[in-house]
Short mmCIF file of C-alpha atoms in Angstrom, two decimals:
data_model
loop_
_atom_site.label_atom_id
_atom_site.label_comp_id
_atom_site.label_asym_id
_atom_site.label_seq_id
_atom_site.Cartn_x
_atom_site.Cartn_y
_atom_site.Cartn_z
CA MET A 1 2.76 -2.52 24.31
CA THR A 2 0.44 -2.76 21.32
CA LEU A 3 2.30 -5.04 18.92
CA PRO A 4 0.64 -8.48 18.84
CA GLY A 5 2.77 -11.57 19.29
CA LEU A 6 5.29 -9.73 21.46
CA GLU A 7 4.06 -10.65 24.92
CA LEU A 8 7.71 -10.86 26.00
CA LEU A 9 7.75 -7.07 25.97
CA GLU A 10 5.24 -6.89 28.80
CA PRO A 11 6.56 -5.60 32.16
CA THR A 12 6.27 -9.04 33.74
CA ALA A 13 8.81 -10.54 31.34
CA SER A 14 12.46 -10.85 32.28
CA LYS A 15 14.92 -8.21 31.12
CA ARG A 16 16.69 -10.79 28.97
CA SER A 17 13.45 -11.94 27.35
CA ARG A 18 12.41 -8.37 26.63
CA ARG A 19 15.78 -7.67 25.03
CA ALA A 20 15.61 -10.80 22.87
CA ALA A 21 12.12 -9.81 21.69
CA VAL A 22 13.54 -6.58 20.26
CA THR A 23 17.23 -7.03 19.44
CA PHE A 24 19.45 -9.30 17.33
CA GLU A 25 19.43 -11.83 20.19
CA GLY A 26 15.98 -12.97 19.05
CA GLY A 27 17.48 -14.29 15.81
CA LEU A 28 20.66 -15.93 17.10
CA ASP A 29 19.18 -19.43 16.95
CA ALA A 30 16.47 -18.84 14.35
CA PRO A 31 16.76 -20.52 10.92
CA PHE A 32 18.20 -18.22 8.22
CA HIS A 33 18.50 -15.31 10.67
CA ARG A 34 21.44 -17.03 12.37
CA TRP A 35 23.51 -17.03 9.17
CA PHE A 36 25.08 -13.74 10.21
CA ARG A 37 25.15 -11.92 13.53
CA LEU A 38 24.68 -8.16 13.13
CA THR A 39 24.51 -6.75 16.64
CA PRO A 40 22.60 -3.53 15.81
CA SER A 41 19.69 -5.50 14.31
CA PHE A 42 16.16 -6.06 15.48
CA SER A 43 14.43 -9.32 16.33
CA PRO A 44 12.46 -11.40 13.80
CA ASP A 45 9.59 -11.41 16.32
CA LEU A 46 9.45 -7.63 16.22
CA VAL A 47 8.98 -7.76 12.44
CA ARG A 48 6.31 -10.47 12.67
CA GLY A 49 4.41 -8.55 15.33
CA TRP A 50 4.40 -5.32 13.35
CA LEU A 51 3.38 -6.99 10.08
CA SER A 52 0.58 -8.76 11.95
CA LYS A 53 -0.62 -5.54 13.56
CA TYR A 54 -1.06 -3.88 10.18
CA GLY A 55 -2.49 -6.94 8.43
CA ILE A 56 0.30 -7.52 5.91
CA THR A 57 -0.27 -10.87 4.18
CA PRO A 58 0.84 -12.86 1.11
CA GLY A 59 0.08 -11.00 -2.11
CA GLN A 60 1.44 -7.76 -0.67
CA THR A 61 4.95 -6.28 -0.86
CA VAL A 62 7.14 -4.97 1.96
CA LEU A 63 9.98 -2.49 1.46
CA GLU A 64 13.06 -2.52 3.73
CA PRO A 65 15.17 0.59 2.92
CA PHE A 66 17.86 -0.14 5.55
CA ALA A 67 18.09 -3.88 5.08
CA GLY A 68 21.19 -4.59 7.16
CA ALA A 69 21.47 -8.36 7.50
CA GLY A 70 18.04 -8.82 5.89
CA THR A 71 15.88 -9.55 8.94
CA THR A 72 12.68 -8.00 7.52
CA ASN A 73 13.20 -9.67 4.14
CA ILE A 74 13.80 -13.08 5.71
CA VAL A 75 10.68 -12.79 7.88
CA ALA A 76 8.61 -11.69 4.89
CA LYS A 77 9.85 -14.65 2.87
CA GLU A 78 9.04 -17.02 5.73
CA LEU A 79 5.49 -15.61 5.75
CA GLY A 80 5.07 -15.81 1.97
CA ILE A 81 5.16 -12.01 1.56
CA ASP A 82 7.16 -10.46 -1.28
CA SER A 83 9.81 -7.95 -0.25
CA ILE A 84 12.36 -5.49 -1.58
CA GLY A 85 15.42 -4.55 0.45
CA VAL A 86 17.89 -1.71 0.03
CA GLU A 87 21.33 -1.66 1.68
CA ILE A 88 24.15 0.78 0.93
CA ASN A 89 26.93 -1.27 2.56
CA PRO A 90 28.01 -3.81 -0.11
CA PHE A 91 28.98 -6.43 2.45
CA LEU A 92 25.67 -6.19 4.32
CA ALA A 93 23.79 -6.22 1.02
CA PHE A 94 25.64 -9.45 0.24
CA VAL A 95 24.61 -10.88 3.63
CA GLY A 96 20.96 -10.11 2.98
CA GLN A 97 21.02 -11.34 -0.61
CA THR A 98 22.57 -14.64 0.43
CA SER A 99 20.31 -15.10 3.46
CA VAL A 100 17.18 -15.02 1.29
CA ASP A 101 18.67 -17.34 -1.34
CA TRP A 102 17.44 -20.81 -0.43
CA THR A 103 18.14 -22.45 -3.81
CA PRO A 104 21.15 -24.66 -2.89
CA THR A 105 20.34 -28.01 -1.35
CA ALA A 106 21.70 -28.94 2.03
CA GLN A 107 23.82 -31.74 0.57
CA GLN A 108 25.27 -29.51 -2.14
CA LEU A 109 26.43 -27.06 0.50
CA ARG A 110 27.86 -29.77 2.75
CA ASP A 111 29.79 -31.32 -0.14
CA ALA A 112 31.18 -27.95 -1.22
CA SER A 113 32.24 -27.18 2.35
CA ALA A 114 34.10 -30.48 2.61
CA ARG A 115 35.95 -29.71 -0.61
CA VAL A 116 36.89 -26.24 0.58
CA VAL A 117 38.22 -27.41 3.95
CA ALA A 118 40.21 -30.27 2.42
CA THR A 119 41.78 -27.95 -0.16
CA ALA A 120 42.52 -25.25 2.42
CA ARG A 121 44.09 -27.69 4.88
CA GLU A 122 46.36 -29.04 2.16
CA SER A 123 47.39 -25.53 1.13
CA VAL A 124 48.28 -24.58 4.71
CA LEU A 125 50.34 -27.74 5.15
CA ARG A 126 52.27 -27.18 1.91
CA GLY A 127 52.62 -23.42 1.87
CA PRO A 128 55.10 -21.10 3.59
CA HIS A 129 54.45 -19.83 7.12
CA ASP A 130 54.78 -16.16 6.34
CA PRO A 131 51.24 -14.89 5.48
CA GLU A 132 52.31 -12.68 2.58
CA ALA A 133 54.47 -15.42 1.07
CA PHE A 134 51.60 -17.89 1.64
CA ALA A 135 49.13 -15.68 -0.23
CA ALA A 136 51.62 -15.37 -3.11
CA PHE A 137 52.04 -19.17 -3.05
CA LEU A 138 48.29 -19.44 -3.71
CA GLY A 139 48.38 -16.75 -6.38
CA ASP A 140 46.28 -14.65 -4.02
CA SER A 141 46.83 -11.67 -1.73
CA LEU A 142 46.25 -10.66 1.87
CA PRO A 143 43.26 -8.50 2.80
CA PRO A 144 44.46 -4.93 2.04
CA ILE A 145 43.31 -3.58 5.42
CA HIS A 146 45.89 -1.39 7.17
CA ASN A 147 48.23 -3.37 9.45
CA VAL A 148 46.53 -6.67 8.66
CA SER A 149 48.73 -8.57 11.15
CA ARG A 150 47.13 -6.54 13.94
CA TRP A 151 43.72 -7.91 12.97
CA TRP A 152 44.65 -11.60 12.64
CA ARG A 153 47.70 -13.49 13.82
CA ASP A 154 49.77 -15.27 11.18
CA GLN A 155 48.35 -18.77 11.51
CA VAL A 156 44.75 -17.51 11.47
CA LEU A 157 45.42 -15.22 8.53
CA ARG A 158 46.87 -18.06 6.48
CA GLU A 159 43.83 -20.25 7.20
CA LEU A 160 41.36 -17.47 6.36
CA VAL A 161 43.08 -16.75 3.05
CA ALA A 162 43.28 -20.47 2.27
CA VAL A 163 39.53 -20.93 2.86
CA ARG A 164 38.66 -17.82 0.87
CA HIS A 165 40.87 -18.95 -2.01
CA ALA A 166 39.31 -22.42 -2.01
CA ILE A 167 35.80 -20.92 -1.95
CA ASN A 168 36.59 -18.86 -5.03
CA GLN A 169 37.24 -22.10 -6.91
CA GLN A 170 33.71 -23.39 -6.18
CA ASP A 171 30.60 -23.10 -8.30
CA ALA A 172 29.14 -19.59 -8.13
CA ALA A 173 25.78 -20.97 -6.97
CA LEU A 174 27.42 -22.19 -3.74
CA ALA A 175 30.30 -19.73 -3.29
CA ASN A 176 28.17 -16.97 -1.76
CA HIS A 177 26.85 -19.24 0.98
CA LEU A 178 30.35 -20.45 1.76
CA LYS A 179 31.61 -16.85 1.86
CA LEU A 180 28.83 -15.95 4.26
CA ALA A 181 29.86 -18.82 6.55
CA LEU A 182 33.40 -17.46 6.46
CA ALA A 183 32.14 -13.94 7.20
CA GLN A 184 30.30 -15.17 10.28
CA ILE A 185 33.56 -16.24 11.94
CA VAL A 186 35.58 -13.12 11.06
CA TYR A 187 35.10 -11.49 14.47
CA SER A 188 35.67 -14.66 16.47
CA THR A 189 39.01 -15.28 14.74
CA ALA A 190 40.28 -11.68 14.88
CA ASN A 191 42.16 -9.83 17.62
CA ILE A 192 39.16 -7.63 18.32
CA THR A 193 36.20 -7.40 20.63
CA LEU A 194 32.80 -5.84 20.04
CA GLY A 195 32.18 -2.79 22.20
CA ARG A 196 28.99 -0.78 22.53
CA LEU A 197 29.60 1.33 19.46
CA GLN A 198 32.89 0.24 17.91
CA VAL A 199 35.24 -2.71 17.65
CA ALA A 200 38.39 -2.57 19.77
CA PHE A 201 41.68 -4.43 19.49
CA VAL A 202 42.58 -6.94 22.22
CA ASN A 203 45.47 -9.30 22.89
CA ARG A 204 44.32 -12.83 22.04
CA SER A 205 47.78 -14.34 21.70
CA HIS A 206 47.02 -16.88 24.42
CA HIS A 207 43.66 -17.90 22.92
CA GLU A 208 43.31 -21.02 20.84
CA ILE A 209 41.79 -19.80 17.59
CA HIS A 210 40.73 -22.03 14.70
CA VAL A 211 39.22 -21.39 11.28
CA PHE A 212 38.38 -24.75 9.69
CA GLU A 213 36.20 -26.14 12.50
CA PRO A 214 33.99 -23.07 13.12
CA PHE A 215 33.66 -22.56 9.36
CA SER A 216 32.42 -26.15 8.94
CA GLN A 217 30.07 -25.76 11.90
CA MET A 218 28.58 -22.61 10.42
CA VAL A 219 28.06 -24.27 7.06
CA GLU A 220 26.29 -27.14 8.82
CA LYS A 221 23.83 -24.71 10.44
CA MET A 222 23.14 -23.15 7.05
CA ALA A 223 22.69 -26.58 5.45
CA ALA A 224 20.23 -27.59 8.19
CA ASP A 225 18.17 -24.47 7.50
CA LEU A 226 18.19 -25.09 3.75
CA GLY A 227 16.87 -28.54 4.56
CA ILE A 228 13.64 -27.02 5.90
CA SER A 229 13.30 -24.21 3.33
CA ASP A 230 10.61 -26.11 1.41
CA ASP A 231 8.38 -25.88 4.50
CA PHE A 232 7.86 -22.17 3.86
CA PRO A 233 5.48 -20.59 1.30
CA THR A 234 6.82 -19.17 -1.93
CA ALA A 235 7.73 -15.49 -2.00
CA THR A 236 10.25 -13.26 -3.74
CA ALA A 237 12.90 -11.31 -1.83
CA THR A 238 15.16 -8.92 -3.73
CA ILE A 239 17.85 -6.88 -2.00
CA HIS A 240 19.60 -4.04 -3.81
CA ASN A 241 23.02 -2.63 -2.96
CA ALA A 242 21.89 0.97 -3.28
CA ASP A 243 21.29 4.29 -1.53
CA SER A 244 17.94 4.33 0.30
CA THR A 245 17.44 8.02 -0.50
CA ILE A 246 17.24 7.16 -4.21
CA LEU A 247 14.56 4.55 -4.93
CA ASP A 248 14.16 4.88 -8.69
CA PHE A 249 14.17 1.08 -9.09
CA VAL A 250 10.99 0.75 -6.99
CA GLU A 251 7.72 1.26 -8.85
CA ASP A 252 5.54 4.11 -7.60
CA GLY A 253 2.48 2.95 -5.67
CA SER A 254 3.72 -0.66 -5.48
CA ILE A 255 4.57 -0.97 -1.77
CA ASP A 256 2.07 -2.04 0.89
CA ALA A 257 4.26 -1.59 3.96
CA VAL A 258 7.70 -0.53 5.15
CA PHE A 259 9.41 -1.94 8.21
CA THR A 260 12.98 -0.90 8.85
CA SER A 261 15.54 0.45 11.28
CA PRO A 262 17.72 3.30 10.01
CA PRO A 263 21.02 4.11 11.71
CA TYR A 264 20.59 6.06 14.93
CA PRO A 265 22.17 9.53 15.34
CA ASN A 266 24.77 8.11 17.74
CA ARG A 267 27.87 8.04 15.49
CA TYR A 268 27.84 4.27 15.16
CA SER A 269 29.65 3.40 11.92
CA TYR A 270 28.53 0.28 10.08
CA VAL A 271 31.49 0.74 7.74
CA TRP A 272 34.00 0.84 10.60
CA ASN A 273 32.51 -2.25 12.20
CA THR A 274 32.35 -4.28 9.00
CA ARG A 275 35.83 -3.30 7.76
CA PRO A 276 37.34 -6.79 8.27
CA HIS A 277 34.49 -8.30 6.24
CA LEU A 278 34.66 -5.65 3.54
CA TYR A 279 38.39 -6.21 3.05
CA LEU A 280 38.60 -9.98 3.56
CA LEU A 281 35.75 -10.69 1.17
CA GLU A 282 37.08 -8.17 -1.35
CA PHE A 283 34.25 -5.65 -1.42
CA ILE A 284 36.69 -2.76 -0.97
CA SER A 285 40.45 -2.45 -1.33
CA THR A 286 41.37 1.00 0.01
CA SER A 287 40.64 3.18 3.03
CA LYS A 288 39.42 5.91 0.65
CA GLU A 289 36.65 3.60 -0.52
CA ALA A 290 35.63 2.93 3.07
CA ALA A 291 35.64 6.63 3.96
CA ALA A 292 33.61 7.55 0.86
CA LEU A 293 31.06 4.87 1.69
CA ASP A 294 30.69 6.14 5.25
CA MET A 295 30.25 9.71 4.04
CA GLN A 296 27.39 8.57 1.81
CA THR A 297 25.76 6.50 4.54
CA ILE A 298 23.08 8.09 6.72
CA GLY A 299 24.69 8.64 10.10
CA GLY A 300 28.16 7.89 8.72
CA THR A 301 30.89 9.20 10.96
CA TRP A 302 34.22 7.59 10.12
CA GLY A 303 37.28 9.13 8.47
CA SER A 304 36.57 12.04 6.15
CA ALA A 305 32.91 12.04 7.21
CA THR A 306 34.00 13.37 10.61
CA SER A 307 36.64 15.71 9.20
CA ARG A 308 34.14 17.43 6.91
CA LEU A 309 31.52 17.78 9.64
CA MET A 310 33.97 19.66 11.87
CA LYS A 311 34.07 22.56 9.41
CA GLY A 312 31.48 25.21 8.60
CA VAL A 313 27.77 24.85 9.30
CA VAL A 314 25.41 22.30 7.69
CA GLU A 315 22.13 24.09 7.08
CA PRO A 316 18.96 22.19 8.04
CA ARG A 317 16.31 21.58 5.42
CA PRO A 318 13.06 23.50 6.10
CA ILE A 319 11.27 20.46 7.53
CA VAL A 320 14.26 19.63 9.72
CA GLU A 321 14.54 23.24 10.91
CA LYS A 322 10.93 23.09 12.07
CA ALA A 323 11.20 19.65 13.66
CA ALA A 324 14.68 19.81 15.18
CA GLY A 325 15.90 23.41 14.97
CA ALA A 326 15.98 23.99 18.73
CA VAL A 327 18.07 20.92 19.56
CA ILE A 328 20.40 21.54 16.61
CA GLU A 329 21.03 25.08 17.82
CA ARG A 330 21.88 23.80 21.32
CA LEU A 331 24.23 21.19 19.88
CA HIS A 332 26.03 23.80 17.78
CA GLU A 333 26.65 25.85 20.93
CA GLU A 334 28.50 22.87 22.40
CA SER A 335 30.09 21.21 19.36
CA THR A 336 30.31 22.08 15.67
CA LEU A 337 30.81 18.40 14.88
CA MET A 338 27.69 17.21 16.69
CA GLY A 339 25.57 20.11 15.48
CA ASN A 340 26.52 19.36 11.88
CA TYR A 341 26.29 15.60 12.38
CA VAL A 342 22.72 15.68 13.72
CA THR A 343 21.68 18.20 11.05
CA LYS A 344 23.10 16.03 8.27
CA TYR A 345 21.44 12.96 9.80
CA PHE A 346 17.94 14.44 9.85
CA ASN A 347 18.41 16.14 6.47
CA SER A 348 19.16 12.69 5.07
CA MET A 349 16.18 11.14 6.85
CA ASP A 350 13.90 13.86 5.46
CA ILE A 351 15.15 13.04 1.95
CA GLN A 352 14.76 9.31 2.59
CA VAL A 353 11.18 9.56 3.89
CA GLY A 354 10.35 11.79 0.94
CA ALA A 355 11.77 9.17 -1.43
CA VAL A 356 9.67 6.41 0.17
CA ARG A 357 6.29 8.19 0.07
CA PRO A 358 5.60 7.96 -3.71
CA LYS A 359 6.47 4.25 -3.67
CA LEU A 360 3.59 3.53 -1.29
CA ARG A 361 0.00 2.90 -2.10
CA ASP A 362 -2.33 5.30 -0.28
CA GLY A 363 -3.08 3.95 3.18
CA ALA A 364 0.13 1.91 3.40
CA HIS A 365 1.83 1.80 6.78
CA VAL A 366 5.47 2.38 7.62
CA GLY A 367 7.37 1.42 10.78
CA TYR A 368 10.82 2.78 11.62
CA VAL A 369 12.64 1.44 14.69
CA VAL A 370 14.84 4.27 15.96
CA GLY A 371 16.87 5.19 19.01
CA ASN A 372 17.48 8.55 20.60
CA SER A 373 20.95 9.82 21.42
CA GLU A 374 22.70 12.08 23.90
CA SER A 375 25.63 14.44 23.38
CA LYS A 376 27.06 17.04 25.74
CA GLY A 377 24.07 16.48 28.02
CA ILE A 378 21.66 17.26 25.17
CA MET A 379 19.11 14.59 24.27
CA VAL A 380 18.17 14.11 20.62
CA GLU A 381 14.69 12.53 20.62
CA THR A 382 14.83 10.82 17.25
CA HIS A 383 11.31 9.38 17.43
CA GLU A 384 9.70 12.76 17.99
CA ILE A 385 11.65 14.45 15.21
CA LEU A 386 11.02 11.57 12.80
CA GLY A 387 7.30 11.75 13.59
CA GLU A 388 7.30 15.40 12.50
CA ILE A 389 9.20 14.49 9.34
CA PHE A 390 6.56 11.87 8.51
CA LEU A 391 3.73 14.38 8.96
CA ALA A 392 5.47 16.88 6.69
CA ASN A 393 6.04 14.27 3.95
CA GLY A 394 2.48 13.10 3.34
CA PHE A 395 1.83 10.76 6.29
CA ASP A 396 -0.69 10.80 9.10
CA GLN A 397 -1.71 8.62 12.08
CA VAL A 398 1.77 8.72 13.63
CA GLU A 399 2.10 6.23 16.49
CA GLN A 400 5.02 5.50 18.81
CA ASP A 401 5.64 2.20 20.62
CA VAL A 402 8.43 2.29 23.18
CA LEU A 403 10.26 -1.02 22.88
CA ARG A 404 12.94 -0.95 25.56
CA LYS A 405 15.51 1.02 27.50
CA ARG A 406 18.92 0.59 25.93
CA ASN A 407 21.93 -0.50 27.93
CA SER A 408 24.21 2.09 26.34
CA GLY A 409 23.15 5.05 28.49
CA VAL A 410 20.66 6.64 30.88
CA GLY A 411 17.52 7.82 29.16
CA LEU A 412 18.25 6.01 25.88
CA THR A 413 15.37 4.05 24.38
CA GLU A 414 14.28 2.30 21.22
CA VAL A 415 10.94 3.23 19.73
CA THR A 416 8.93 2.05 16.72
CA VAL A 417 7.55 5.09 14.93
CA SER A 418 4.66 4.03 12.70
CA ALA A 419 2.67 6.18 10.27
CA ARG A 420 0.18 5.86 7.43
CA ALA A 421 0.59 7.19 3.90
CA SER A 422 -2.18 9.79 3.63
CA ASN A 423 -4.95 9.25 1.10
#
């Protein structure tokens, strides 16, 4: 392993330590990174090691075109490096934007949290027990997700709506942080469990589930981190809710490095898995909005995205035909859906890499953490195909660092594909 500062990836390290050095587990207890748990994220240590390897320092700017929960942007800010993030999912963009906003003081956030909980408790005590009637009592409404009572039982739903309603009455400078604390407990209060690729409904009727206590505990963690924010150097971090294939808002030649992790071609849907957050926090209000968002997302596979990919043939772009034509042809022989899905995925990645190249100064380095996938016994080696896409889009010096074997299947790995913008 060649990335400095990641000794935990050496063969002598434990399996758990190696996983934490690469995955979201490495940020579960880290300041700012722990504000939201996004399972398909990479570790802050992985970002630090890569930035160190390529000598990225304060005064330079890092681009993160698939920002997710903002891991790269948070690390850059901690190191005093300016950064720009791009995230198409409006909820995840909100997570990243809030996680790099360290302007509230710890006491301001604690005081606001106390007000919210007191107001919400009083509302729950006074209001009707039926969730819909309770929301109307507040002058509010239930999350418009289909069959909302399947997601949260009545008592939990009333408490979630009460907290959300109370947050909306707070000063805008604090409301986002309080909403993020609420978002962090959405999964733990819902009747769902996190599987390998998708959420699944479970019966939690015999579980004791609370909202006010875990919300307050999450705010306290955030307040503690804000209390040490002055210990870090000054840097700007801007995250845009935008499509990473269209980077018109980034100045040409202004970026010194890119470190990111695009979706893998494994049909994991970030929209599907953040639906409760998108609806509860009012980023979307209809299933059509969710389906349209997934269709636009690279690797999107939910709703109409799947329906459309089951019809006709998606033609590969010339670069994709050269890099992945053989595996696409084999996939089409087995499944129209998977043949079209993989073609669309790499077509989008070709467009995305092409959009990044003019934003880089000559000699800038990029690092994309990707995973391969398997369908119908056919392996799609994402890192090899992406390496070819880099070479065809004005990059050279392609390197591949194998990070780990994934638990989700035999032969599945995660690899950092790095390349240099050609002079």
